[in-house]
CSV table of C-alpha atoms in Angstrom, one decimal:
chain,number,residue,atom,x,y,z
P,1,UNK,CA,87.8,64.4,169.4
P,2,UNK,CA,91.2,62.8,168.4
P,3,UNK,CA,93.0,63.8,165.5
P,4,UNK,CA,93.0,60.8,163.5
P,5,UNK,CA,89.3,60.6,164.7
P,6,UNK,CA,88.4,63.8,163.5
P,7,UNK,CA,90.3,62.8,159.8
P,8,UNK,CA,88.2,59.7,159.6
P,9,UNK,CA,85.1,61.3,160.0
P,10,UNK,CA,86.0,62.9,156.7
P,11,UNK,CA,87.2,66.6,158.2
P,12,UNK,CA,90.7,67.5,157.5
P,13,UNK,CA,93.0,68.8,159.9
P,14,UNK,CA,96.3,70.5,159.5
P,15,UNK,CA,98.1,69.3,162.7
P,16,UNK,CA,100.3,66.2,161.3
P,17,UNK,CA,101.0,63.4,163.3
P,18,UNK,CA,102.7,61.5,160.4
P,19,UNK,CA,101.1,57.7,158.0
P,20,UNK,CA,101.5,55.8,161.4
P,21,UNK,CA,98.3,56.3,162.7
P,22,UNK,CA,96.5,55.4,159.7
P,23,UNK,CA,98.9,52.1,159.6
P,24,UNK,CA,96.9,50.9,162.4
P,25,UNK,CA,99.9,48.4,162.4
P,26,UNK,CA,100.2,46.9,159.5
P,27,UNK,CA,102.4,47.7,156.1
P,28,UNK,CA,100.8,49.6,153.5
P,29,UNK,CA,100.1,48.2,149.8
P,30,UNK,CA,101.7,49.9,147.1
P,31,UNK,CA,99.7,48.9,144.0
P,32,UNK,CA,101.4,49.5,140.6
P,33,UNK,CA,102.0,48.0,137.1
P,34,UNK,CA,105.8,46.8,137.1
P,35,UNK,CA,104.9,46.5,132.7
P,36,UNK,CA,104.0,49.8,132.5
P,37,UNK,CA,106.0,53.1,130.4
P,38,UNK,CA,107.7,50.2,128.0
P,39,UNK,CA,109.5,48.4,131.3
P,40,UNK,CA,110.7,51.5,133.0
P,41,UNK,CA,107.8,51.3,135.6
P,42,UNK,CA,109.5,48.3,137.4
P,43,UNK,CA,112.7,51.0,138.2
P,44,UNK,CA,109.9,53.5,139.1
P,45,UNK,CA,108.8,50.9,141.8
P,46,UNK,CA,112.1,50.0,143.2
P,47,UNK,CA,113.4,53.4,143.7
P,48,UNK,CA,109.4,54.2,145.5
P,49,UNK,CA,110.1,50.8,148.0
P,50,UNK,CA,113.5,52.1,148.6
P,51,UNK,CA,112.2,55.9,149.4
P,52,UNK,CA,109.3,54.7,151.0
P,53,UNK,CA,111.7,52.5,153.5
P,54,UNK,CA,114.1,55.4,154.1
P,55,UNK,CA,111.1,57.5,155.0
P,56,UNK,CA,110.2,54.8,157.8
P,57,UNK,CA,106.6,53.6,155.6
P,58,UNK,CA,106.3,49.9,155.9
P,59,UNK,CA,105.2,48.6,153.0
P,60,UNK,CA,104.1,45.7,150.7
P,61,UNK,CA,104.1,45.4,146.9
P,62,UNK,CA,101.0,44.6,144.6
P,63,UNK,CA,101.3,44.3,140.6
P,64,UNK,CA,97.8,45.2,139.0
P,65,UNK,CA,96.4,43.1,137.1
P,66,UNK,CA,94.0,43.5,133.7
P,67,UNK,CA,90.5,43.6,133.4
P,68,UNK,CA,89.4,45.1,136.6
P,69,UNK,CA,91.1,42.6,138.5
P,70,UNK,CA,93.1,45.3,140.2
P,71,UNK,CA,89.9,46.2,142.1
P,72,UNK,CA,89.9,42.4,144.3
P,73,UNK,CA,93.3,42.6,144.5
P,74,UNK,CA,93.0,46.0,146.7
P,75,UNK,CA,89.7,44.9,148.9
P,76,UNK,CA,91.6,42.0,149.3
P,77,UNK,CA,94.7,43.8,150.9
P,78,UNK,CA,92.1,45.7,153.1
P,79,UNK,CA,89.5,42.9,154.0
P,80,UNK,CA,92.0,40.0,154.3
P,81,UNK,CA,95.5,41.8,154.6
P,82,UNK,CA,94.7,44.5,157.4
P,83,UNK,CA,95.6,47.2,155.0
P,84,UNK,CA,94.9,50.9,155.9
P,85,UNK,CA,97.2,52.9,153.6
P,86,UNK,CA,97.2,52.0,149.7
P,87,UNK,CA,99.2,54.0,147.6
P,88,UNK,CA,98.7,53.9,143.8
P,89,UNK,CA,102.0,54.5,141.3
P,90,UNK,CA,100.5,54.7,138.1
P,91,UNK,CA,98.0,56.8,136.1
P,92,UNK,CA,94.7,58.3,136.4
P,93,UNK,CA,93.2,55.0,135.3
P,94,UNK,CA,94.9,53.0,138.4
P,95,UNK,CA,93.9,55.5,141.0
P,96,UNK,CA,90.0,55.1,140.0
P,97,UNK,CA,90.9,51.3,140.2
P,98,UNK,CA,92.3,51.4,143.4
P,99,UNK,CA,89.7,54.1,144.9
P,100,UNK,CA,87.0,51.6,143.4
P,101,UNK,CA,89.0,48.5,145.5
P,102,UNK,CA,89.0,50.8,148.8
P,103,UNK,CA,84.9,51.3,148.4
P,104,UNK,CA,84.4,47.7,147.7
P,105,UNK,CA,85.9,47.0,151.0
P,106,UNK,CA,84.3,46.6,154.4
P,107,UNK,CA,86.5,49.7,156.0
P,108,UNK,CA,86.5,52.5,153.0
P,109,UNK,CA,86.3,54.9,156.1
P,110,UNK,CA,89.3,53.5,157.7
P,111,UNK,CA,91.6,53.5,154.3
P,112,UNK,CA,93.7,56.6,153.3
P,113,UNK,CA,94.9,56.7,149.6
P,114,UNK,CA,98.5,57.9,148.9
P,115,UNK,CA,99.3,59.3,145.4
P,116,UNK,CA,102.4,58.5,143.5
P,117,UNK,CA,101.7,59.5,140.1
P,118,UNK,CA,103.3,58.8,136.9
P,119,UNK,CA,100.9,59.1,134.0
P,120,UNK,CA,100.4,61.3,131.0
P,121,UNK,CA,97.5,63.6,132.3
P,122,UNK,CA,98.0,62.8,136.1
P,123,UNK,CA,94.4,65.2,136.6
P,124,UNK,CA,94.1,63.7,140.4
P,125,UNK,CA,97.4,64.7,141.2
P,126,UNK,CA,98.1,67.7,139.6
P,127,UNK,CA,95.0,68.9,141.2
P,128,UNK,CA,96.2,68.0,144.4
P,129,UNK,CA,99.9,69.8,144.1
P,130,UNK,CA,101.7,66.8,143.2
P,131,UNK,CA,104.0,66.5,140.0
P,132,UNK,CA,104.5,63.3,138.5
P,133,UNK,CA,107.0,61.0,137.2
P,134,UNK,CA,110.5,59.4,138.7
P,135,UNK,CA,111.8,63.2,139.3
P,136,UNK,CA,108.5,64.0,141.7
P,137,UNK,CA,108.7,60.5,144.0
P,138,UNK,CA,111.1,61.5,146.3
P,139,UNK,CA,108.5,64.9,147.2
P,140,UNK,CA,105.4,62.4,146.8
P,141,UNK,CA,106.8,59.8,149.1
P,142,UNK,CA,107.3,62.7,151.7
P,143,UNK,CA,103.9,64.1,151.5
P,144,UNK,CA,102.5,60.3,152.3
P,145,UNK,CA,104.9,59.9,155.3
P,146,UNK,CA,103.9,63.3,156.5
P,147,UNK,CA,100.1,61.4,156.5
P,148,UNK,CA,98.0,64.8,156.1
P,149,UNK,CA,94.6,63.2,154.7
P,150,UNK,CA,91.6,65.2,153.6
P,151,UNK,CA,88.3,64.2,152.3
P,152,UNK,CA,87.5,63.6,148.2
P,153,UNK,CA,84.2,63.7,147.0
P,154,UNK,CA,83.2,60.7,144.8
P,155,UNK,CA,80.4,60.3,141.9
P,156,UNK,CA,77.8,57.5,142.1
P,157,UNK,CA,77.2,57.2,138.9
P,158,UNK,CA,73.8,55.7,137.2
P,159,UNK,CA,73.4,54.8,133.4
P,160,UNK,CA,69.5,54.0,131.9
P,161,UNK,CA,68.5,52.8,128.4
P,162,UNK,CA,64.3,52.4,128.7
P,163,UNK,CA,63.2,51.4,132.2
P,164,UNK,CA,66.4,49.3,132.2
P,165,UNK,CA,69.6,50.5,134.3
P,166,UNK,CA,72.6,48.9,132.4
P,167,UNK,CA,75.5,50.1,134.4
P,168,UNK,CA,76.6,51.4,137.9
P,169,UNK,CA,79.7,52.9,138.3
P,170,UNK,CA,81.9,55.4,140.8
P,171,UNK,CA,83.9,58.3,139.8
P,172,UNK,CA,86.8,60.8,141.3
P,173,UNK,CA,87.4,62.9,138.4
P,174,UNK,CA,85.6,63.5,136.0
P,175,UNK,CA,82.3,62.1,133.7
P,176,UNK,CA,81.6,63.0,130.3
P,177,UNK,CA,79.1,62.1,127.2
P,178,UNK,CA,79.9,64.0,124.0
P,179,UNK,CA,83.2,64.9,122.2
P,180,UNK,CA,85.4,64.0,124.5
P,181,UNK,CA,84.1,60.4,125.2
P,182,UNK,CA,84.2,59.9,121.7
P,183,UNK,CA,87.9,60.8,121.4
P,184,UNK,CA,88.7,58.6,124.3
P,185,UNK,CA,87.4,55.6,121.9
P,186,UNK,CA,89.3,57.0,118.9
P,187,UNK,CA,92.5,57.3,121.0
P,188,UNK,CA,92.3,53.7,122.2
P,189,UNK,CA,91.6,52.6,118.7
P,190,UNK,CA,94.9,54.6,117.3
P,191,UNK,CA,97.1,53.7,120.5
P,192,UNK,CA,96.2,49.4,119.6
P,193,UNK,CA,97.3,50.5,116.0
P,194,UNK,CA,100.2,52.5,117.1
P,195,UNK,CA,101.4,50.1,119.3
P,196,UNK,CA,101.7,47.8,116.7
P,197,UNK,CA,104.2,49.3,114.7
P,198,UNK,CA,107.7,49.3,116.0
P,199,UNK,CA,109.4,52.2,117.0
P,200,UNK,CA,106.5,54.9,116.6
P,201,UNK,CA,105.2,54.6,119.9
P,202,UNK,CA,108.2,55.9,121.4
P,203,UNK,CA,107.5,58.9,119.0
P,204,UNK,CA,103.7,59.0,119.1
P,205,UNK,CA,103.1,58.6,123.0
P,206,UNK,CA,99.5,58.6,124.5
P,207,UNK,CA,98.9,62.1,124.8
P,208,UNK,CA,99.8,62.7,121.0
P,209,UNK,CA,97.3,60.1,120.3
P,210,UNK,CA,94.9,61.7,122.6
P,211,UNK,CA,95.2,65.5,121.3
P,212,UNK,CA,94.9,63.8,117.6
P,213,UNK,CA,91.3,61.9,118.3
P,214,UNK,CA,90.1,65.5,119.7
P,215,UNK,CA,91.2,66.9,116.3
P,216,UNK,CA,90.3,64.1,114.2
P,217,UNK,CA,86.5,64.1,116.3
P,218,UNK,CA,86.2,68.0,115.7
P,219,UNK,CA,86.8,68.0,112.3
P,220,UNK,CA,84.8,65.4,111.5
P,221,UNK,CA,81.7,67.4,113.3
P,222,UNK,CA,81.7,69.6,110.5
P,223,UNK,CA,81.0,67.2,108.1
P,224,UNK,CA,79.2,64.9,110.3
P,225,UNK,CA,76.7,66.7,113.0
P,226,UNK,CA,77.7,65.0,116.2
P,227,UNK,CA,75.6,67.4,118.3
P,228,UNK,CA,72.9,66.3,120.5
P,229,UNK,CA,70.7,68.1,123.4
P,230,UNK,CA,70.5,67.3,126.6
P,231,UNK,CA,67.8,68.2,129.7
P,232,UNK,CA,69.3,68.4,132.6
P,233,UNK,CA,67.8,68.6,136.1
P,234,UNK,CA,70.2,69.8,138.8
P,235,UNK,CA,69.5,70.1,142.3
P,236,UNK,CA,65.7,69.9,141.2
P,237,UNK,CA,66.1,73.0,138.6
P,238,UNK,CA,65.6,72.2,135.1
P,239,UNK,CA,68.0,73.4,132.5
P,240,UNK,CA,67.8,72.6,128.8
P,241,UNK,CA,71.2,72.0,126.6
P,242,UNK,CA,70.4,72.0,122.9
P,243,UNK,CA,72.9,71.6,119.9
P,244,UNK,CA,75.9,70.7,122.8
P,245,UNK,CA,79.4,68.7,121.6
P,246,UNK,CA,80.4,68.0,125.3
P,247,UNK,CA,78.5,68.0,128.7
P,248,UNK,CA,81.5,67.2,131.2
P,249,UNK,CA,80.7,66.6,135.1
P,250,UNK,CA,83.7,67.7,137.0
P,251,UNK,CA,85.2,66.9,140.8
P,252,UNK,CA,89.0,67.6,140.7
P,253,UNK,CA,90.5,71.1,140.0
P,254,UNK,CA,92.4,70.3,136.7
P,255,UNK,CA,91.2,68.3,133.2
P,256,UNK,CA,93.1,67.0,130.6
P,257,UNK,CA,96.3,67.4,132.5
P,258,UNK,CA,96.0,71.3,131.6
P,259,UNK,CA,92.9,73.0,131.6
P,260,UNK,CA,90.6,74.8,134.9
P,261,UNK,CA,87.1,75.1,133.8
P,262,UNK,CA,86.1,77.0,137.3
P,263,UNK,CA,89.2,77.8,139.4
P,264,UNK,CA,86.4,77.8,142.2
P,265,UNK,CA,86.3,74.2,141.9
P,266,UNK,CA,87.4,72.0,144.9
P,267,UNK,CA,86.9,67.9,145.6
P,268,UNK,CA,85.8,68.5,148.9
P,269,UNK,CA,82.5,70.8,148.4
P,270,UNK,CA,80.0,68.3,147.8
P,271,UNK,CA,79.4,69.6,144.4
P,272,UNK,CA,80.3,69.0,141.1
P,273,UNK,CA,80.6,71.1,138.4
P,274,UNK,CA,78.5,70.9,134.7
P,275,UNK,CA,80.3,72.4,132.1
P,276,UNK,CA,78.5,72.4,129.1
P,277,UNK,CA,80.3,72.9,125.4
P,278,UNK,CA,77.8,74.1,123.6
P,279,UNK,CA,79.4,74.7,119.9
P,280,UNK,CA,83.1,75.3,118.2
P,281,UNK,CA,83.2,78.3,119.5
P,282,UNK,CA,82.9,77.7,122.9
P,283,UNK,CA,84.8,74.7,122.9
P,284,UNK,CA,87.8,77.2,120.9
P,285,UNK,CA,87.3,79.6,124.0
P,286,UNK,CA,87.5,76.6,126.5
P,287,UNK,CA,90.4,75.2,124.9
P,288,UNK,CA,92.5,78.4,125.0
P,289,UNK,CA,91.5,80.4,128.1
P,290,UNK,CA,91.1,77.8,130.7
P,291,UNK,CA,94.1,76.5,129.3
P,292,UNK,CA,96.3,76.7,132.8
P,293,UNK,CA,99.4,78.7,131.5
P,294,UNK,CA,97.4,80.5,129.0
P,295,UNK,CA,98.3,84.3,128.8
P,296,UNK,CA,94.6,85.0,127.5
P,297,UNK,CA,91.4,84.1,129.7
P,298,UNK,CA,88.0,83.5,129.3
P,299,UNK,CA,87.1,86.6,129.7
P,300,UNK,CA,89.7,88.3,127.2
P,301,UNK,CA,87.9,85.9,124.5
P,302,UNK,CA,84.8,86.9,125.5
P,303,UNK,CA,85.6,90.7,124.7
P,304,UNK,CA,86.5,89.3,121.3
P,305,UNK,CA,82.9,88.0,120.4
P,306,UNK,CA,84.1,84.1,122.2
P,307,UNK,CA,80.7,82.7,123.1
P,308,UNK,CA,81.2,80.7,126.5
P,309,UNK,CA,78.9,78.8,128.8
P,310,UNK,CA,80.0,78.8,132.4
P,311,UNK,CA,80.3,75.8,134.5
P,312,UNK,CA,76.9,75.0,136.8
P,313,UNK,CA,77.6,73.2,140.5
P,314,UNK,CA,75.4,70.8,141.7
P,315,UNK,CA,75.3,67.6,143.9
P,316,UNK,CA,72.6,65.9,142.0
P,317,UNK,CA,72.0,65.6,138.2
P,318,UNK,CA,69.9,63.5,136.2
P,319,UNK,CA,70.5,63.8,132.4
P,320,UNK,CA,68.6,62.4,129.7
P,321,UNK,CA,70.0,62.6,126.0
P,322,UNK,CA,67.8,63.6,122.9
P,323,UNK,CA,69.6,62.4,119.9
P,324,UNK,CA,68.8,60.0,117.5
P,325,UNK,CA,71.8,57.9,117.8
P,326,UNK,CA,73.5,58.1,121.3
P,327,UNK,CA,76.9,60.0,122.0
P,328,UNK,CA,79.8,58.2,123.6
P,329,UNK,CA,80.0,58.0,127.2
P,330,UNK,CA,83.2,57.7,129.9
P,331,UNK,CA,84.4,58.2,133.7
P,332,UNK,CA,87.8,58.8,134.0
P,333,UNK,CA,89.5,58.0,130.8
P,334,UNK,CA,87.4,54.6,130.9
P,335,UNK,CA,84.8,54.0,127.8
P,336,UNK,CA,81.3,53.8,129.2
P,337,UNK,CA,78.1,51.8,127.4
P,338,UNK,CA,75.9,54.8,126.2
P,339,UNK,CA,72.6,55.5,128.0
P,340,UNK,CA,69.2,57.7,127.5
P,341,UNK,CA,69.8,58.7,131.2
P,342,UNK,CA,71.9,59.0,133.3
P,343,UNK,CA,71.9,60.2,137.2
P,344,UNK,CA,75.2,61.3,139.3
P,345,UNK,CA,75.2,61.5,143.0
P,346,UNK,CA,77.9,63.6,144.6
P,347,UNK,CA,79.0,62.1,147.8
P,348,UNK,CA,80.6,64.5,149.6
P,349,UNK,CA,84.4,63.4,151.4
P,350,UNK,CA,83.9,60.1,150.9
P,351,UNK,CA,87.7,59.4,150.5
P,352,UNK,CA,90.7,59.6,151.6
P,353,UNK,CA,93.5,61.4,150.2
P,354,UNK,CA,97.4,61.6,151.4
P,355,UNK,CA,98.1,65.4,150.2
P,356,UNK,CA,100.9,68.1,150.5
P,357,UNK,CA,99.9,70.3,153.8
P,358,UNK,CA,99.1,73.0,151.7
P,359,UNK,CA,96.4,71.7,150.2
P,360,UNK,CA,95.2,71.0,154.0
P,361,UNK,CA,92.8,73.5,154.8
P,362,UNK,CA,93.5,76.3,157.3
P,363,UNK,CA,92.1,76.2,160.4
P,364,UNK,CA,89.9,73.0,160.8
């Protein structure tokens, strides 16, 4: 089998033959928000173009638009355009948004997805060995000339109220209903208000307003009980999660920009990993020792009397909710509508990612 073959049928390889075979000769689409980081994106974009010329990556520029717009624009550059190489500049929110584009194409198996990342968290990179920011594009655009590609797993993701489904959706990260979903709604809420006041967003930046709707949303659950329990089937075994604060369905290596739940974790396994947070205290040991440069570990806590519940893999779930009124719901960083049910597919390699040859496994 041919090398690119072999890449396209979702199994990695470690023999580079550089992006020009996944050209298929025509430019790739760099898709990016030239508003973005107060104006300073639209530098960001012309020193990428200019790197991605010197590194001999023809290329055409796409602005994103609002209101999930962004996904046409990107089946567009495939189905219309000939594209076979999008690269995202942006956040963890634009690369779901230009993953989504590439599935709602007619040649999702043909695509490969380059990384340029420049948001707060920046989970998909970082979990791929790629910094982020202006500093880190000269390194990321020579990973996506170098055109190593390995496959991603990617959630299928369905949400149920009654007999009723009420939304379909696909994730690369991560998929949560509980405490965290519910800060993601309280940090959007704050970042409108911040945003409105001149000055203190340059002070009070997104990831400030994130870490203060996961303090304001803890404190609150000891006055208000925000807890709910959950049955869970995974891979046809039945598991029952009572009194939780967070169930969190995990692809990627890193959350949060800084925290490993299972270092065992990888995006290419076919599995996803449950991690349940079943009370303060093991969301205190979760938020300290799988902290990634924490000096104590999960297990140091433990020895303390730190309850923790371990992460569960599995490659099918189906959730349903017991709670009289519903917890908050989201897919990477995105609010969701709340459902009684939900069920999550894993589908294994299903695309494409430009990564650093290290991250290439050994071998295949």
């Amino acid at each position: 089998m041919a090398e690119t073959d072999a890449v396209r049928d979702g199994t990695p390889t470690n023999r580079s033959v550089g992006i020009r075979p996944w050209l298929n000769d025509a430019p790739a689409v760099l898709i990016a928000n030239p508003t973005a980081h107060s104006g300073k994106a639209a530098d960001w974009i012309r020193k990428a173009r200019t790197l991605l010329d010197e590194a001999g990556v023809p290329h055409r520029f796409v602005a994103t638009e609002p209101e999930g717009r962004t996904i046409d624009r990107v089946r567009e550059a495939i189905d219309d355009g000939g594209a076979r190489v999008v690269i995202y500049m942006g956040g963890d929110g634009t690369f779901a948004e230009v993953a989504k584009g590439i599935f709602a194409s007619h040649h999702a198996r043909d695509v490969a997805m380059g990384m340029l990342p420049t948001g707060t968290a920046n989970d998909q990179g970082k979990s791929f060995g790629l910094s982020a920011g202006s500093g880190a594009l000269a390194r990321n655009v020579e990973v996506i000339a170098a055109g190593e590609v390995v496959g991603c797993d990617v959630g299928r993701l369905v949400i149920e109220r009654g007999d009723r489904t009420i939304h379909r959706d696909l994730f690369f990260d991560s998929f949560s209903i509980g405490l965290g979903a519910a800060s993601l709604e309280t940090r959007n809420r704050d970042r409108e208000r911040v945003g409105r006041i001149p000055g203190l967003g340059a002070l009070y930046r997104d990831q400030l307003v994130y870490a203060g709707a996961v303090l304001q949303r803890f404190v609150e659950s000891y006055v208000v009980d925000i807890k709910f329990d959950v049955d869970a089937v995974i891979d046809g075994t039945v598991r029952h999660f009572e009194h939780v604060l967070d169930i969190i369905l995990k692809n990627t290596k890193i959350f949060g920009g800084e925290w490993i739940f299972d270092p065992r974790t990888e995006s290419d396994d076919g599995v996803f990993e449950l991690v349940p947070v079943t009370g303060r205290r093991d969301f205190g040991t979760k938020l300290i020792g799988t902290l990634r440069h924490s000096p104590v570990g999960v297990d140091d806590l433990q020895l303390l009397g730190f309850t923790h519940a371990p992460a569960i893999s599995g490659a099918r779930f189906e959730l349903t909710v017991r709670s009289a009124t519903l917890p908050a719901a989201q897919c990477d960083g995105e609010e969701l509508p709340a459902g009684e049910r939900y069920r999550i597919e894993a589908v294994p390699r299903a695309l494409r990612l430009i990564v650093p040859r290290d991250h290439v496994e050994p071998g295949i």
